[in-house]
Amino acid sequence: MPIPKYGDKYDAPALFSPEEAVDAHGGALPEMPKAVILGFEDELFEAVDERATESVNYVRDQTVQLLSEEVGFIGDFGIGPTVTAIVAENAIAAGAEVVCVLCGCAGLQTDVPLSDAILPTRAIRDDGISQHYLPPEKAVASTPTVTDHLESALSDAGIGTHRGPTWSMGAMYRETEPEIEHYANEGVLSLGMAEAALLAVAEYRGVDAGVVHQIGDYLTADDWVPNSDERSPLPSMLDPTVEGLRTYVS
């Protein structure tokens, strides 16, 4: 049976909202910057710590780090579609108008250099979370004008960019050879875990969204090429991502 198991749920009201959940636990949602970046990697956290001007407590033990008046960062909350969807929901409930993931990915096209950024235009929904927000047949996509601003800022910073689809699935040890070959042949650029969930939440809540990927390893039908010995260029993409989002919401 497809997900969700229970029929057509998409027009049914949820039992409780992010605002009610926060209130029930004695918390309070702070006023969010208009744009919020979500990230997962330690090296990105270090770059954020160096740039952030202030940290605001965010839903119990989470914080929003302010990178400019218009842009904040939320990280160190784990990884995967479930927690990403929850964090995005809370940020949107607090007033975020744009949500963006800046993170590593697996590269499916070996001619895309590690130093370049991938800007996913849509996500192939091979996850479970996005199916609870939107019907399985509905495509989820980044907001084109957000991607335009991100691409412009990254290019101005000397970072090469590539637009195209990403494949979203969270079963890391079930990335099979036939799947990898199929999606690579279809021109899919990257594989991530949480992108479809983020884009589905944004679509459902009526806000804009973007994704910036940096390749952490390459997948082909014949080989897995980890880049664990390479210094990640992900931190170098932080400032351009902030600038792209800042100009977009301004």
C-alpha positions in Angstrom: 0.0 0.0 0.0 1.2 3.6 -0.6 1.9 6.1 2.1 -0.2 7.4 3.8 -2.0 4.2 4.7 -5.2 6.0 5.6 -6.9 7.2 2.4 -7.0 10.9 1.4 -5.8 12.9 4.4 -4.7 16.1 2.6 -7.7 18.2 3.3 -8.2 16.9 6.9 -7.2 19.3 9.7 -4.3 18.2 12.0 -5.1 17.5 15.6 -2.6 20.2 16.8 -0.3 22.8 15.3 3.3 23.8 15.9 2.2 26.8 17.9 0.0 24.6 20.1 2.8 22.1 20.6 5.2 24.8 21.7 2.6 26.3 24.0 1.8 23.0 25.6 5.5 22.5 26.6 5.7 26.0 28.1 7.8 27.4 25.3 7.5 30.4 23.1 8.4 30.9 19.5 10.7 33.9 18.9 10.2 36.3 16.1 12.0 34.7 13.2 14.1 36.4 10.5 12.3 36.3 7.1 14.7 33.6 5.8 16.1 30.6 7.7 18.9 28.3 6.7 18.9 24.7 8.0 22.1 22.8 8.2 23.6 19.5 9.5 27.4 19.5 9.2 29.9 20.3 12.0 32.1 22.3 9.7 29.2 24.5 8.8 28.3 25.0 12.4 31.8 26.4 13.0 31.4 28.9 10.2 28.0 30.0 11.5 29.5 30.4 15.0 32.1 32.8 13.6 29.6 34.9 11.7 26.5 34.9 14.0 25.8 38.1 15.9 23.3 36.7 18.3 21.6 33.4 19.3 17.9 33.3 20.2 16.4 30.4 22.1 14.2 28.5 19.7 11.6 25.9 20.9 13.0 24.3 24.0 16.7 23.6 23.5 17.0 24.8 19.9 18.5 28.2 18.9 18.3 30.5 15.9 21.7 32.1 15.1 21.3 35.5 13.5 23.5 35.9 10.5 21.9 39.2 9.3 18.8 41.1 10.1 17.0 39.1 7.5 18.6 35.6 7.7 19.0 33.1 10.5 20.5 29.6 10.9 19.2 26.6 12.7 21.5 23.6 13.0 22.7 20.8 15.3 19.2 19.2 15.5 20.0 15.9 13.9 19.6 14.8 10.3 16.9 13.3 8.2 13.5 14.1 6.8 11.5 13.8 10.0 13.4 16.2 12.2 14.0 18.6 9.2 10.2 18.8 8.7 9.6 19.5 12.3 12.2 22.2 12.5 11.0 23.8 9.3 7.4 23.7 10.6 8.4 25.5 13.8 10.4 28.1 11.9 7.5 28.8 9.6 5.1 29.0 12.5 7.4 31.6 14.1 7.2 33.8 10.9 9.9 32.5 8.5 8.9 33.3 4.9 11.7 31.3 3.2 13.3 28.0 4.4 16.5 26.8 2.8 18.7 23.7 3.4 22.5 24.2 3.0 24.1 20.8 3.3 26.2 18.0 1.9 24.9 15.5 -0.6 26.0 12.5 -2.7 26.8 13.4 -6.2 25.3 11.3 -9.0 27.2 13.1 -11.8 31.0 12.7 -11.5 31.7 15.6 -13.7 30.4 18.1 -11.1 33.4 19.2 -9.0 33.4 19.1 -5.3 34.0 22.8 -5.1 30.7 23.6 -7.0 27.3 24.0 -5.7 24.2 22.1 -6.8 20.9 23.9 -6.7 18.2 21.3 -6.8 15.1 22.5 -8.8 12.9 19.7 -7.7 13.0 16.6 -5.5 12.2 13.0 -6.4 10.0 12.0 -3.5 11.4 8.7 -2.3 10.8 9.5 1.4 7.9 9.0 3.7 7.4 12.4 5.3 6.5 14.4 2.2 3.7 11.9 1.4 1.9 13.1 4.5 1.9 16.7 3.3 1.1 16.3 -0.4 -0.3 13.5 -2.6 2.4 11.2 -4.0 1.8 12.3 -7.6 2.5 16.0 -6.8 5.9 17.3 -7.6 7.8 19.3 -5.0 10.1 22.1 -6.2 12.3 24.9 -5.0 11.0 28.4 -5.6 12.6 29.4 -8.9 13.2 33.0 -7.9 14.9 31.9 -4.6 17.2 29.6 -6.7 17.9 32.5 -9.1 19.1 34.7 -6.1 21.2 31.8 -4.7 22.8 31.1 -8.0 23.6 34.8 -8.5 25.2 35.1 -5.1 27.2 31.9 -5.4 28.4 32.8 -8.9 29.5 36.3 -7.7 31.5 34.5 -5.0 33.3 32.5 -7.7 31.5 29.2 -7.0 30.3 27.2 -9.9 26.6 26.2 -9.9 24.5 23.4 -11.4 20.7 23.3 -11.5 18.7 20.1 -11.8 16.7 17.5 -9.9 17.7 15.8 -6.6 16.7 12.3 -5.3 15.4 12.4 -1.7 15.6 9.2 0.3 16.8 8.4 3.8 17.8 4.7 3.7 21.5 5.3 3.3 22.4 1.6 3.2 19.7 0.8 0.7 21.0 3.0 -2.1 21.0 0.2 -4.7 23.0 0.0 -7.8 20.0 -0.1 -10.2 18.5 3.0 -8.6 21.7 4.9 -8.8 22.2 4.0 -12.4 18.6 4.9 -13.2 18.6 8.3 -11.6 22.1 9.2 -12.9 20.9 8.3 -16.5 17.9 10.6 -15.9 20.2 13.5 -15.2 19.6 13.7 -11.5 22.4 15.6 -9.9 22.4 14.7 -6.2 21.0 12.5 -3.5 20.0 13.8 -0.1 17.7 12.8 2.8 15.6 15.7 3.7 15.0 17.8 0.6 11.6 16.4 -0.4 10.3 16.8 3.2 11.5 20.4 3.4 10.0 21.4 0.0 6.7 19.6 0.8 6.4 21.5 4.1 7.1 24.7 2.4 4.5 24.0 -0.3 1.9 23.0 2.2 2.5 26.0 4.4 2.7 28.4 1.5 6.2 29.7 2.0 9.2 29.8 -0.4 12.1 27.3 -0.3 15.5 26.7 -1.7 18.3 24.0 -1.5 22.1 24.4 -1.8 24.0 21.1 -2.0 27.8 20.5 -1.8 29.1 17.1 -2.8 30.4 15.0 0.0 30.8 11.7 -2.0 30.1 10.3 -5.4 27.8 7.4 -6.2 27.9 5.5 -9.4 26.4 2.1 -10.2 30.0 0.6 -10.0 31.5 2.5 -7.1 31.2 4.6 -4.0 33.8 7.3 -3.8 34.0 8.9 -0.4 35.8 12.2 0.0 36.5 12.0 3.7 40.1 13.1 3.2 39.1 16.3 1.3 38.5 19.6 3.1 34.8 20.4 2.6 34.1 23.6 0.7 30.6 23.8 2.4 31.6 26.6 4.7 32.6 28.8 1.8 29.0 28.6 0.5 27.5 30.0 3.7 28.1 33.7 3.0 26.8 33.6 -0.6 23.7 31.6 0.6 23.0 34.3 3.3 23.5 37.0 0.7 21.2 35.3 -1.9 18.5 34.9 0.7 19.0 38.4 2.1 18.6 40.0 -1.3 15.6 37.8 -2.0 13.6 38.8 1.1 14.6 42.4 0.8 
